[in-house]
């Protein structure tokens, strides 16, 4: 069994895999990290290997705790990946984006694949049928757009994510919701359309914290998954163990 750990800026995602099947997952705050790992160790004593991806602040004690508990792979740009990286600046490519591409290679082999990760930012990442990572795009996500409207204007309020009922906002709040939500939906549809013009057989994956909210408003034919990043980490661990 494998333990996968994705450390973010605020939250940490924990997953336990039995080969390729996820049998446990949880999202925790950083201050409960050790307690969660200890609980997982007791509940799944067959865990032998672990992989840790950190884009947040993981302190040395937490790193040592995992390393002392399991045979641990710390994910960085030097770790072997199951794809060829053609990004012009590979050392600046976000670890989380690399993990998502690895998951796409594992689950959609030899397919032209666009991975859309809808979180704080919306990232678009493309790998071709030759398992080559080409690149993509980075755009502000839903909540970032709401906060930007508030932070960079004098009078626009900060609103919580709400599904607009109409394209025509009949109040300032309705107009903000319409602009943010429909703006992102049209952006995603437009990006997919451009890729499909080049790759008619394109496979599209939507993941991230806002994937469920957005997938209900996008056309069918898009694979929406909430575990894609954890599955990618497990794939990278298995890939490196097999070498």
Coordinates of C-alpha atoms in Angstrom, one line a residue:
X1 CA 0.0 0.0 0.0
X2 CA 1.1 3.6 -0.7
X3 CA 0.6 6.8 1.1
X4 CA 0.4 10.0 -1.0
X5 CA 0.6 13.5 0.6
X6 CA -0.1 16.7 -1.2
X7 CA 0.9 19.7 0.9
X8 CA -0.7 23.0 -0.1
X9 CA -0.5 26.5 1.4
X10 CA -3.5 26.0 3.7
X11 CA -4.6 22.4 3.4
X12 CA -3.0 19.0 3.0
X13 CA -4.5 16.2 1.0
X14 CA -3.8 12.6 2.2
X15 CA -4.5 9.5 0.2
X16 CA -4.0 5.8 0.7
X17 CA -3.7 3.5 -2.3
X18 CA -4.0 -0.3 -2.6
X19 CA -2.0 -0.7 -5.8
X20 CA -4.0 1.8 -8.1
X21 CA -7.2 1.9 -6.1
X22 CA -7.7 4.8 -3.6
X23 CA -9.1 3.4 -0.3
X24 CA -8.8 6.5 1.8
X25 CA -8.6 10.2 1.4
X26 CA -8.8 13.2 3.6
X27 CA -8.1 17.0 3.6
X28 CA -6.6 18.4 6.8
X29 CA -5.1 21.6 8.1
X30 CA -1.3 21.8 8.5
X31 CA -1.5 21.8 12.3
X32 CA -3.1 18.3 12.4
X33 CA -0.5 16.7 10.1
X34 CA 1.2 14.4 12.5
X35 CA -2.0 13.3 14.1
X36 CA -3.5 12.4 10.7
X37 CA -0.4 10.4 9.6
X38 CA -0.3 8.5 12.9
X39 CA -4.0 7.6 12.5
X40 CA -3.4 6.5 8.9
X41 CA -0.5 4.3 10.0
X42 CA -2.6 2.5 12.6
X43 CA -5.6 2.1 10.3
X44 CA -3.4 0.9 7.3
X45 CA -0.4 -0.9 8.7
X46 CA 0.5 -2.4 5.3
X47 CA 1.6 1.0 4.0
X48 CA 5.3 0.6 3.0
X49 CA 6.0 3.5 0.7
X50 CA 5.0 7.2 0.6
X51 CA 5.4 10.2 -1.8
X52 CA 5.2 13.8 -0.7
X53 CA 4.5 16.8 -2.9
X54 CA 4.7 20.2 -1.2
X55 CA 3.9 23.6 -2.7
X56 CA 3.2 24.9 0.8
X57 CA 5.2 25.2 4.0
X58 CA 6.1 21.8 5.2
X59 CA 8.4 22.0 8.2
X60 CA 11.5 19.8 8.8
X61 CA 9.8 17.9 11.6
X62 CA 6.9 16.9 9.4
X63 CA 9.2 15.7 6.6
X64 CA 11.3 13.7 9.1
X65 CA 8.2 12.2 10.6
X66 CA 7.1 10.8 7.2
X67 CA 10.6 9.7 6.2
X68 CA 11.0 7.8 9.5
X69 CA 7.6 6.1 9.1
X70 CA 7.8 5.0 5.5
X71 CA 10.2 4.6 2.5
X72 CA 9.5 8.1 1.2
X73 CA 10.0 9.8 -2.1
X74 CA 10.1 13.6 -1.9
X75 CA 8.8 15.0 -5.1
X76 CA 10.9 17.6 -6.9
X77 CA 12.0 18.4 -10.5
X78 CA 14.7 15.7 -10.4
X79 CA 12.3 12.8 -9.9
X80 CA 11.7 10.6 -12.9
X81 CA 8.4 11.3 -14.7
X82 CA 6.5 9.0 -17.1
X83 CA 6.5 11.6 -19.8
X84 CA 9.0 13.7 -21.8
X85 CA 9.0 17.3 -20.6
X86 CA 9.3 19.8 -23.5
X87 CA 8.6 22.9 -21.3
X88 CA 11.1 25.6 -22.1
X89 CA 11.7 26.3 -18.4
X90 CA 11.2 22.9 -16.7
X91 CA 12.6 24.0 -13.4
X92 CA 9.8 26.6 -13.0
X93 CA 7.0 24.2 -13.9
X94 CA 4.7 23.7 -10.9
X95 CA 5.1 20.3 -9.2
X96 CA 1.3 20.0 -9.1
X97 CA 1.1 20.5 -12.9
X98 CA 3.6 17.8 -13.4
X99 CA 1.6 15.4 -11.2
X100 CA -1.5 16.0 -13.2
X101 CA 0.3 15.3 -16.5
X102 CA 1.6 12.0 -14.9
X103 CA -2.0 11.0 -14.1
X104 CA -3.1 11.7 -17.6
X105 CA -0.3 9.6 -19.0
X106 CA -1.3 6.7 -16.7
X107 CA -5.1 6.9 -17.3
X108 CA -5.2 8.1 -20.9
X109 CA -2.1 6.7 -22.5
X110 CA -1.2 7.7 -26.1
X111 CA -4.0 10.2 -26.2
X112 CA -3.9 14.0 -26.8
X113 CA -5.0 15.2 -23.4
X114 CA -5.8 18.6 -22.0
X115 CA -5.9 18.8 -18.2
X116 CA -7.8 21.7 -16.6
X117 CA -7.2 22.2 -12.9
X118 CA -9.7 24.6 -11.5
X119 CA -8.5 25.9 -8.1
X120 CA -7.0 29.2 -6.9
X121 CA -5.7 29.5 -10.4
X122 CA -7.0 27.7 -13.5
X123 CA -4.2 25.8 -15.2
X124 CA -4.3 24.2 -18.6
X125 CA -1.8 21.5 -19.4
X126 CA -1.4 19.5 -22.5
X127 CA 0.4 16.3 -23.3
X128 CA 0.3 14.7 -26.7
X129 CA -0.2 11.1 -27.9
X130 CA 3.6 10.7 -27.8
X131 CA 3.5 11.3 -24.0
X132 CA 5.3 14.6 -24.5
X133 CA 4.3 17.5 -22.2
X134 CA 4.1 20.6 -24.4
X135 CA 2.9 23.3 -21.9
X136 CA -0.3 25.2 -21.3
X137 CA -1.7 28.3 -19.6
X138 CA -2.3 29.8 -16.2
X139 CA -5.3 32.0 -15.4
X140 CA -7.0 33.4 -12.3
X141 CA -9.6 31.1 -10.8
X142 CA -13.1 31.8 -9.5
X143 CA -12.3 33.1 -6.1
X144 CA -9.3 35.0 -7.3
X145 CA -11.5 36.9 -9.7
X146 CA -14.0 37.8 -7.0
X147 CA -11.2 39.1 -4.7
X148 CA -9.5 41.0 -7.5
X149 CA -12.7 42.9 -8.3
X150 CA -12.9 43.9 -4.6
X151 CA -9.2 44.6 -4.1
X152 CA -8.6 46.7 -7.2
X153 CA -11.8 48.8 -7.2
X154 CA -13.1 51.3 -4.7
X155 CA -16.7 50.1 -4.4
X156 CA -17.2 46.6 -5.6
X157 CA -18.0 44.2 -2.8
X158 CA -16.3 40.9 -2.1
X159 CA -18.8 38.1 -2.9
X160 CA -18.9 34.4 -2.3
X161 CA -19.2 32.0 -5.2
X162 CA -22.8 31.8 -6.4
X163 CA -24.3 30.3 -9.5
X164 CA -25.8 33.2 -11.5
X165 CA -29.4 32.7 -12.7
X166 CA -29.1 35.0 -15.7
X167 CA -26.4 36.4 -18.0
X168 CA -27.9 39.9 -17.5
X169 CA -27.1 41.0 -14.0
X170 CA -29.8 43.3 -12.8
X171 CA -27.9 44.5 -9.7
X172 CA -24.2 45.0 -9.0
X173 CA -24.0 41.7 -7.2
X174 CA -25.7 39.8 -10.0
X175 CA -23.4 41.5 -12.5
X176 CA -20.3 40.4 -10.6
X177 CA -21.6 36.8 -10.4
X178 CA -22.4 36.8 -14.1
X179 CA -19.1 38.2 -15.1
X180 CA -17.0 35.9 -13.0
X181 CA -18.8 32.6 -13.5
X182 CA -19.8 33.0 -17.2
X183 CA -16.5 34.6 -17.9
X184 CA -14.7 31.5 -16.7
X185 CA -17.1 29.1 -18.4
X186 CA -16.6 30.9 -21.8
X187 CA -12.9 30.9 -21.2
X188 CA -12.8 27.2 -20.6
X189 CA -15.1 26.5 -23.6
X190 CA -12.9 28.7 -25.8
X191 CA -9.7 27.0 -24.8
X192 CA -11.1 23.6 -25.4
X193 CA -12.4 24.7 -28.8
X194 CA -9.0 26.0 -29.8
X195 CA -7.3 22.7 -28.8
X196 CA -9.9 20.7 -30.6
X197 CA -9.2 22.7 -33.8
X198 CA -5.7 21.3 -33.7
X199 CA -6.4 17.9 -32.0
X200 CA -9.9 16.7 -33.0
X201 CA -9.5 13.6 -30.9
X202 CA -8.8 15.6 -27.8
X203 CA -9.5 14.1 -24.3
X204 CA -10.4 16.8 -21.7
X205 CA -10.0 16.3 -18.0
X206 CA -11.4 18.7 -15.4
X207 CA -10.2 18.5 -11.8
X208 CA -9.5 20.7 -8.8
X209 CA -11.6 22.3 -6.1
X210 CA -14.0 24.0 -8.4
X211 CA -14.3 21.1 -10.9
X212 CA -17.7 19.9 -9.6
X213 CA -19.2 23.5 -9.7
X214 CA -17.9 24.0 -13.3
X215 CA -18.6 20.6 -14.7
X216 CA -22.3 20.9 -14.2
X217 CA -22.3 24.0 -16.5
X218 CA -20.0 22.6 -19.2
X219 CA -21.0 20.2 -22.0
X220 CA -20.7 16.4 -21.7
X221 CA -17.5 14.7 -22.9
X222 CA -15.3 16.1 -20.2
X223 CA -13.9 13.8 -17.6
X224 CA -14.5 15.4 -14.2
X225 CA -12.5 13.9 -11.3
X226 CA -11.7 15.0 -7.8
X227 CA -8.9 12.5 -7.1
X228 CA -6.7 13.2 -10.2
X229 CA -3.8 14.8 -8.4
X230 CA -3.6 12.1 -5.7
X231 CA -3.8 9.4 -8.5
X232 CA -1.0 11.2 -10.2
X233 CA 1.2 11.1 -7.1
X234 CA 0.5 7.4 -6.8
X235 CA 1.4 6.9 -10.5
X236 CA 4.7 8.7 -10.0
X237 CA 5.6 6.6 -7.0
X238 CA 4.8 3.4 -8.8
X239 CA 6.8 4.6 -11.9
X240 CA 9.9 5.3 -9.8
X241 CA 9.6 2.0 -7.8
X242 CA 9.6 0.1 -11.1
X243 CA 12.8 1.6 -12.4

